[in-house]
Short mmCIF file of C-alpha atoms and ligand atoms in Angstrom, two decimals:
data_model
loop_
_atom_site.label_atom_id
_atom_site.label_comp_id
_atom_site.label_asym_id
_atom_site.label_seq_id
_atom_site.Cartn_x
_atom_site.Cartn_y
_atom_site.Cartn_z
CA UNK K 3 81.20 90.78 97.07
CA UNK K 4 84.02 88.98 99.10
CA UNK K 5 87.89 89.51 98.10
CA UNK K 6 87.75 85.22 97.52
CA UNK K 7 84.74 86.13 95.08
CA UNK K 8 87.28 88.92 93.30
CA UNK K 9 89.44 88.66 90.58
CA UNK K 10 92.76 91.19 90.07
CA UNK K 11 95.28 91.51 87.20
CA UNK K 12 98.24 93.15 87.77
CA UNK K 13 100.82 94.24 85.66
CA UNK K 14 104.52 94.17 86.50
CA UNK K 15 103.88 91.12 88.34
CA UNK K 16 107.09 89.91 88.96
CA UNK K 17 109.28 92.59 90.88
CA UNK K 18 109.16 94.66 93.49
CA UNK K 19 105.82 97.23 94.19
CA UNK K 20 103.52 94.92 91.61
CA UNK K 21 104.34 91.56 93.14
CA UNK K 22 103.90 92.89 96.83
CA UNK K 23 101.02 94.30 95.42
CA UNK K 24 100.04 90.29 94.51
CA UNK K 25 101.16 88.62 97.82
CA UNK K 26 98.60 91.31 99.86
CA UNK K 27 95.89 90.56 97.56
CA UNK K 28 96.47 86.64 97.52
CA UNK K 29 96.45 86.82 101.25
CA UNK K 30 92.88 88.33 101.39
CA UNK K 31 91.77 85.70 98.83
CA UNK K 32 91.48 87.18 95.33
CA UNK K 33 92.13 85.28 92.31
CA UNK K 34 94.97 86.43 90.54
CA UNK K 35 95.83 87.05 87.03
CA UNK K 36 99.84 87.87 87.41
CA UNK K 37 101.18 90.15 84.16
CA UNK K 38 104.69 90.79 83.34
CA UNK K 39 107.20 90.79 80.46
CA UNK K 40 110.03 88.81 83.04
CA UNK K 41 108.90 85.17 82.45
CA UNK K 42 111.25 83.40 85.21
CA UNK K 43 110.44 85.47 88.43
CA UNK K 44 106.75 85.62 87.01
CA UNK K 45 106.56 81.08 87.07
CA UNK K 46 108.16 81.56 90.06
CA UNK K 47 105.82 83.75 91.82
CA UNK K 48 102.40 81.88 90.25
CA UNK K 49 104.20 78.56 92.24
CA UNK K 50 104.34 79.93 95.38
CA UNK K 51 100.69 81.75 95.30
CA UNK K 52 98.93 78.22 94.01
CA UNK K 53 96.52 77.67 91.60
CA UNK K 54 94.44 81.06 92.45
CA UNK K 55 96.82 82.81 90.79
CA UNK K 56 97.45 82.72 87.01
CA UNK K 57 100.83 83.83 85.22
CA UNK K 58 100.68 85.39 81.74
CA UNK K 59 103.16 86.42 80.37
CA UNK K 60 102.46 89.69 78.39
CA UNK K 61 104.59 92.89 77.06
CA UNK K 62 102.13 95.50 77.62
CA UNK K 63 103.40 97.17 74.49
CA UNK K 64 102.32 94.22 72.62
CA UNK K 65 98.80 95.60 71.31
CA UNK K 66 97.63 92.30 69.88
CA UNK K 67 98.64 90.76 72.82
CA UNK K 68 96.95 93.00 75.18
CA UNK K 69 93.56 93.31 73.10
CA UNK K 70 93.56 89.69 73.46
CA UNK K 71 94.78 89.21 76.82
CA UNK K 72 91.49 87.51 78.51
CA UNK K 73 90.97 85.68 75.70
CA UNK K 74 94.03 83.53 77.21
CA UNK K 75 92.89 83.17 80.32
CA UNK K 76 91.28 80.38 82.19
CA UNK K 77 87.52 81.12 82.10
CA UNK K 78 87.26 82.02 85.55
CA UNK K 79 90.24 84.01 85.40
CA UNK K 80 88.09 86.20 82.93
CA UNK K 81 85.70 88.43 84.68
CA UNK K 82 88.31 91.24 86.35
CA UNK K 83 87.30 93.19 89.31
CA UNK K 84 90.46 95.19 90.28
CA UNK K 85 92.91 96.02 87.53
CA UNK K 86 96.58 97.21 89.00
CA UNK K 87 98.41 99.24 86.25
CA UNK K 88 101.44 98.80 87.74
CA UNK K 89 103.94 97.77 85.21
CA UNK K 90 106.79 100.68 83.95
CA UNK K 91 110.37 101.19 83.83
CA UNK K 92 112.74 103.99 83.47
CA UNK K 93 115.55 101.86 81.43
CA UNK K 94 117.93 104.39 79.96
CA UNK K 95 116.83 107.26 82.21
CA UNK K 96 118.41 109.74 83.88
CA UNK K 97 120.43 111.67 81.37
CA UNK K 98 119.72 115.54 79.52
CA UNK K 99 117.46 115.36 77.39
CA UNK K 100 119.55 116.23 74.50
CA UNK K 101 122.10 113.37 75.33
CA UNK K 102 119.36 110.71 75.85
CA UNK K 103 118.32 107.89 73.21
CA UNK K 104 114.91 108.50 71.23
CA UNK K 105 114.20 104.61 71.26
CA UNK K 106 114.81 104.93 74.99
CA UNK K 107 112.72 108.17 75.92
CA UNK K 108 109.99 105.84 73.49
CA UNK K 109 110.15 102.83 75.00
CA UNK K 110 109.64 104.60 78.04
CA UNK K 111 106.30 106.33 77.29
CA UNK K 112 105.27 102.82 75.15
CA UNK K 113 104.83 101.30 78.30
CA UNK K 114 104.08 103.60 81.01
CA UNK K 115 101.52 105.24 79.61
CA UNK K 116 100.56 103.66 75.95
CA UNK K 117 100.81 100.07 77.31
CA UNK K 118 98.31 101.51 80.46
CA UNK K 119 96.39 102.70 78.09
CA UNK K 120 96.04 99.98 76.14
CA UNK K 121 95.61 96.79 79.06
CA UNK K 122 92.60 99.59 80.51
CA UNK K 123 90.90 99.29 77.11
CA UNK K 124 91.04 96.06 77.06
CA UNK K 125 89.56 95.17 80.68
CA UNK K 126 87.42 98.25 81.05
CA UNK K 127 84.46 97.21 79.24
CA UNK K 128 84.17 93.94 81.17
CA UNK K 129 83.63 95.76 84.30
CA UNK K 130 81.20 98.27 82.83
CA UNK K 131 79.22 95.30 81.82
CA UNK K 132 79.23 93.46 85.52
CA UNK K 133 78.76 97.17 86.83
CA UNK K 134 81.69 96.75 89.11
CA UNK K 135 85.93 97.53 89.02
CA UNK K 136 88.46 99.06 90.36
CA UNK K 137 90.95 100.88 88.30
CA UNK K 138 94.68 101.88 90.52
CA UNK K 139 96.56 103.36 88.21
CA UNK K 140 100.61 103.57 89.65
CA UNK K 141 101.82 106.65 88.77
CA UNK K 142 104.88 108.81 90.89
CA UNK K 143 105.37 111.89 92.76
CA UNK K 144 107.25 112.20 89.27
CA UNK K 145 103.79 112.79 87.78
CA UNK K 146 103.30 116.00 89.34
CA UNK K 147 106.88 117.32 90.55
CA UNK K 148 109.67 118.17 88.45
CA UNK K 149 113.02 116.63 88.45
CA UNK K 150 115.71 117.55 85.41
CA UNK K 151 117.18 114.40 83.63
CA UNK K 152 114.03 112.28 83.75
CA UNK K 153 111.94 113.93 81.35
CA UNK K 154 110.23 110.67 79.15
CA UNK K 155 109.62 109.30 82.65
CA UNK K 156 108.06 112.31 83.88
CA UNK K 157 106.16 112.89 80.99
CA UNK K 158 104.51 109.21 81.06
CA UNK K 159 103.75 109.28 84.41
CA UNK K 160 102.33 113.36 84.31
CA UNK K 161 100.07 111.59 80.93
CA UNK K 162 98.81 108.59 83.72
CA UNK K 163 97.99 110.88 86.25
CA UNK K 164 95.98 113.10 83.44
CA UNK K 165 94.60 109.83 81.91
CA UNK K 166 93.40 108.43 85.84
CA UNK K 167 91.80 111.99 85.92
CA UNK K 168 89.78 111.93 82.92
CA UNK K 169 88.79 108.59 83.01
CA UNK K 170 87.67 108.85 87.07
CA UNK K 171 85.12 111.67 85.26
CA UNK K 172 84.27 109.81 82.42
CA UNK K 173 83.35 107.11 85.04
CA UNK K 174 82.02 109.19 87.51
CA UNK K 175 78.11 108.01 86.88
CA UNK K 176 79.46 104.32 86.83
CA UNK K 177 80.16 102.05 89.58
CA UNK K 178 83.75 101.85 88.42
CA UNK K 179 86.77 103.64 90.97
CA UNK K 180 89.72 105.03 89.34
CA UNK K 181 92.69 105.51 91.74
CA UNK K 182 95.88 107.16 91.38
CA UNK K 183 98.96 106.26 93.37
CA UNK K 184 102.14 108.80 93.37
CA UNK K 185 105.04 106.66 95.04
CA UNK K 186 107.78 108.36 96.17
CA UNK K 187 111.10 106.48 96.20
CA UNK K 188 110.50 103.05 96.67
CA UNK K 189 113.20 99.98 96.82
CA UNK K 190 112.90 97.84 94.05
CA UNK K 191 115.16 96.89 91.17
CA UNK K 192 113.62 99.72 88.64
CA UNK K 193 116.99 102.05 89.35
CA UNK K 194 119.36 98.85 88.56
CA UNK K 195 117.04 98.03 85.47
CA UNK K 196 117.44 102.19 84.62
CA UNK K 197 121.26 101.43 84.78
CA UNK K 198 121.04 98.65 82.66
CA UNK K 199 121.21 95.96 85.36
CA UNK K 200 124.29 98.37 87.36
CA UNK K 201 123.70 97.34 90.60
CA UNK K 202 126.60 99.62 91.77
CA UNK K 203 124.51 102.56 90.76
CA UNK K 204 121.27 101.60 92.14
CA UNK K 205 122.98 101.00 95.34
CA UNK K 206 124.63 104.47 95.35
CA UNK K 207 121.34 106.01 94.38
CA UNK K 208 119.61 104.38 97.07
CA UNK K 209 122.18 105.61 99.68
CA UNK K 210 121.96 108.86 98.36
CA UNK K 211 118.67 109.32 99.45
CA UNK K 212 119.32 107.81 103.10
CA UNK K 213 115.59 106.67 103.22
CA UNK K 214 112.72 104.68 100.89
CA UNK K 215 109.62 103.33 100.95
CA UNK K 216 109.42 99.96 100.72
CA UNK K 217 107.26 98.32 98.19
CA UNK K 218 104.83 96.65 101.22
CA UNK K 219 104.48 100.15 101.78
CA UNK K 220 102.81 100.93 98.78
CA UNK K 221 100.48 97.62 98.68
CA UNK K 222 99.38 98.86 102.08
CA UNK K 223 97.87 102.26 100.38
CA UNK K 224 96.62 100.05 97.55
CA UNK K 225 94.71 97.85 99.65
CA UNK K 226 93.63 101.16 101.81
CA UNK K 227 92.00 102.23 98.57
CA UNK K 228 90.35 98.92 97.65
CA UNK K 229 88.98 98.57 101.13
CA UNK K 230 87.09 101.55 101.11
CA UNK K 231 82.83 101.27 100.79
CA UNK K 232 81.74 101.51 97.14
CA UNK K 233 80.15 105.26 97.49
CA UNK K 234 83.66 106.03 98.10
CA UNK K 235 87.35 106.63 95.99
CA UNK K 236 90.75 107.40 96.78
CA UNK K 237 90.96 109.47 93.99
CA UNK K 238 94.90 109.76 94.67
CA UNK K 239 97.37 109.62 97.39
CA UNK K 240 100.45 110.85 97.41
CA UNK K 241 103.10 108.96 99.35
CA UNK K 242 106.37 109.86 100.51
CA UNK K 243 109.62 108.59 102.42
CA UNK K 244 109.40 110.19 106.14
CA UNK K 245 112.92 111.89 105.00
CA UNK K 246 111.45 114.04 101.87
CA UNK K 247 108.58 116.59 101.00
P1 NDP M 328 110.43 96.89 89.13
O1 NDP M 328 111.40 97.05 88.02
O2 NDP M 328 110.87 96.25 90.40
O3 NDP M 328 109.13 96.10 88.60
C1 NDP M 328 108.48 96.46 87.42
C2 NDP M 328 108.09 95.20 86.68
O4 NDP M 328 107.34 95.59 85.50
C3 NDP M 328 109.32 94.43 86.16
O5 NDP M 328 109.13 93.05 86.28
C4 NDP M 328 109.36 94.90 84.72
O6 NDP M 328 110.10 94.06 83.86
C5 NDP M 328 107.90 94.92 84.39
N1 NDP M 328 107.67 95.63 83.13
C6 NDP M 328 108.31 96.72 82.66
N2 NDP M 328 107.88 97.03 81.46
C7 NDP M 328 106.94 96.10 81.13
C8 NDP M 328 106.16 95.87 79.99
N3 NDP M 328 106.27 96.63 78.87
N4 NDP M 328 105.26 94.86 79.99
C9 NDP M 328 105.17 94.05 81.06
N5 NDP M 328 105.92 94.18 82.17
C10 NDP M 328 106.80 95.22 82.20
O7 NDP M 328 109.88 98.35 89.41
P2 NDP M 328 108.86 98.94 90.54
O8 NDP M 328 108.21 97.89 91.31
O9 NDP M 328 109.61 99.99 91.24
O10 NDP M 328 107.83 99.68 89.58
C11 NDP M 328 106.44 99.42 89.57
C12 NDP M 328 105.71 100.71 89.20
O11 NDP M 328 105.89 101.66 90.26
C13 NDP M 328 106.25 101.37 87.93
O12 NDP M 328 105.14 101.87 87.18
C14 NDP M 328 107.08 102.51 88.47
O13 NDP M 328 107.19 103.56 87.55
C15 NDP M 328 106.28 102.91 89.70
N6 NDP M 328 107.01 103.67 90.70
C16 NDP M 328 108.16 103.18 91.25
C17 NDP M 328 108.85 103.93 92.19
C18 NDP M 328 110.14 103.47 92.78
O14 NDP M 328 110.85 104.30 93.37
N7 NDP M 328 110.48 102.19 92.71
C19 NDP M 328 108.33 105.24 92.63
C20 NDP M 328 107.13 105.64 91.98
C21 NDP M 328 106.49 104.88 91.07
P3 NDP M 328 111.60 94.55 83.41
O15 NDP M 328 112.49 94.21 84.57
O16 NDP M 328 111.85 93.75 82.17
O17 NDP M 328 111.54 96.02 83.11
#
């Protein structure tokens, strides 16, 4: 099958690692279903791709909405080959545990992991069906190394990289590829949208750091993964600034 024959859906459309994530797969053809919860940069994005790529707006939290997602969908928007779960935030993060917000640390693990959870189930069966799909589930080094003060980030993102695990076995007699990808720090707006839109502290974070992946960076290992021959997956990759370990 050729990538202009292919059809991907990605979540967090509209910002940084899931929308250069849709510019590398619009350049090698694929129809695209763009998914995010930010309606402005999301129109905005869908005009400059052209009518190959579709904007829906969808809260991934929403579980009417995402059961009935492709129901919403041009017809031949329908049939999905390559599902990105890409879409999660961190907003209220970075503080104790004890001194952090419940509906915070909830919202948190509502979307990274429930809402992936729930947009898989819905476009999973399709591509069992068609016997074909490719499943790239972003996760973080976060999912597998421990930092204090992020705790209901961690913990979503350890649960995705479990989930991506279990499902890549589940799957393992089925055409279907399940891949993992564990970003390190990468510079996109998720640490000003942490801070509440502070773009003070996003800037000091980043320059704490000296050093971050780009989110170009990370469509490159996506489309590494994708371009691979069908007998084989990139079960996950682990990507890092040069600067860190
Ligand atoms: P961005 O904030 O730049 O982009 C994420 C996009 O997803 C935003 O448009 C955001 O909207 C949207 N989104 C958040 N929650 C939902 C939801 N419930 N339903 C639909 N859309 C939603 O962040 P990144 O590009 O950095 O993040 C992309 C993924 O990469 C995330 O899963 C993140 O955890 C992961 N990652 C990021 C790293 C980094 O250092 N940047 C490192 C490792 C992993 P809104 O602005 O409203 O939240």
């Amino acid at each position: 099958m050729t990538d202009r024959e292919r059809t991907a859906f990605v979540t967090g459309a509209a910002s940084g690692i899931g929308r250069a994530i849709c510019v590398s797969l619009h350049a090698r053809g694929c129809r695209l279903v763009l998914a995010d919860r930010q309606q402005a940069p999301l129109a905005a994005l869908a005009a400059g791709l052209g009518d190959r790529a579709f904007p829906l707006p969808l809260d991934i939290t929403d579980g009417p909405a995402v059961a009935s997602c492709l129901d919403r969908l041009p017809p031949e928007f329908r049939a999905i080959d390559i599902l990105v779960n890409n879409a999660g935030h961190d907003i209220g993060g970075r503080v104790r545990f004890d001194a952090g917000s419940a509906d915070d640390w909830a919202a948190i693990v509502e979307t990274n992991l429930t809402g992936l959870m729930r947009v898989t189930r819905a476009i999973l069966p399709g591509m069992l069906e068609r016997g074909r799909g490719d499943v790239v589930n972003m996760s973080s080094i976060s999912a597998i190394r421990m930092v204090p003060d992020q705790a209901p980030y961690s913990a979503s993102k350890a649960g995705v990289h479990m989930l991506s695990d279990i499902i890549r076995g589940e799957l393992a007699e089925t055409p279907i590829r399940v891949t993992e990808i564990m970003p390190g720090l990468t510079r996109t707006d998720i640490v000003k949208s942490r801070h509440r839109g502070d773009e003070d502290a996003a800037r000091k974070y980043f320059e704490r750091f000296g050093m971050a992946l780009d989110p170009e960076d990370v469509a490159r290992c996506v489309m590494f993964a994708l371009d691979q021959p069908p007998h084989m997956q990139i079960a996950q990759m682990f990507v890092l600034p040069a600067n860190r370990w």
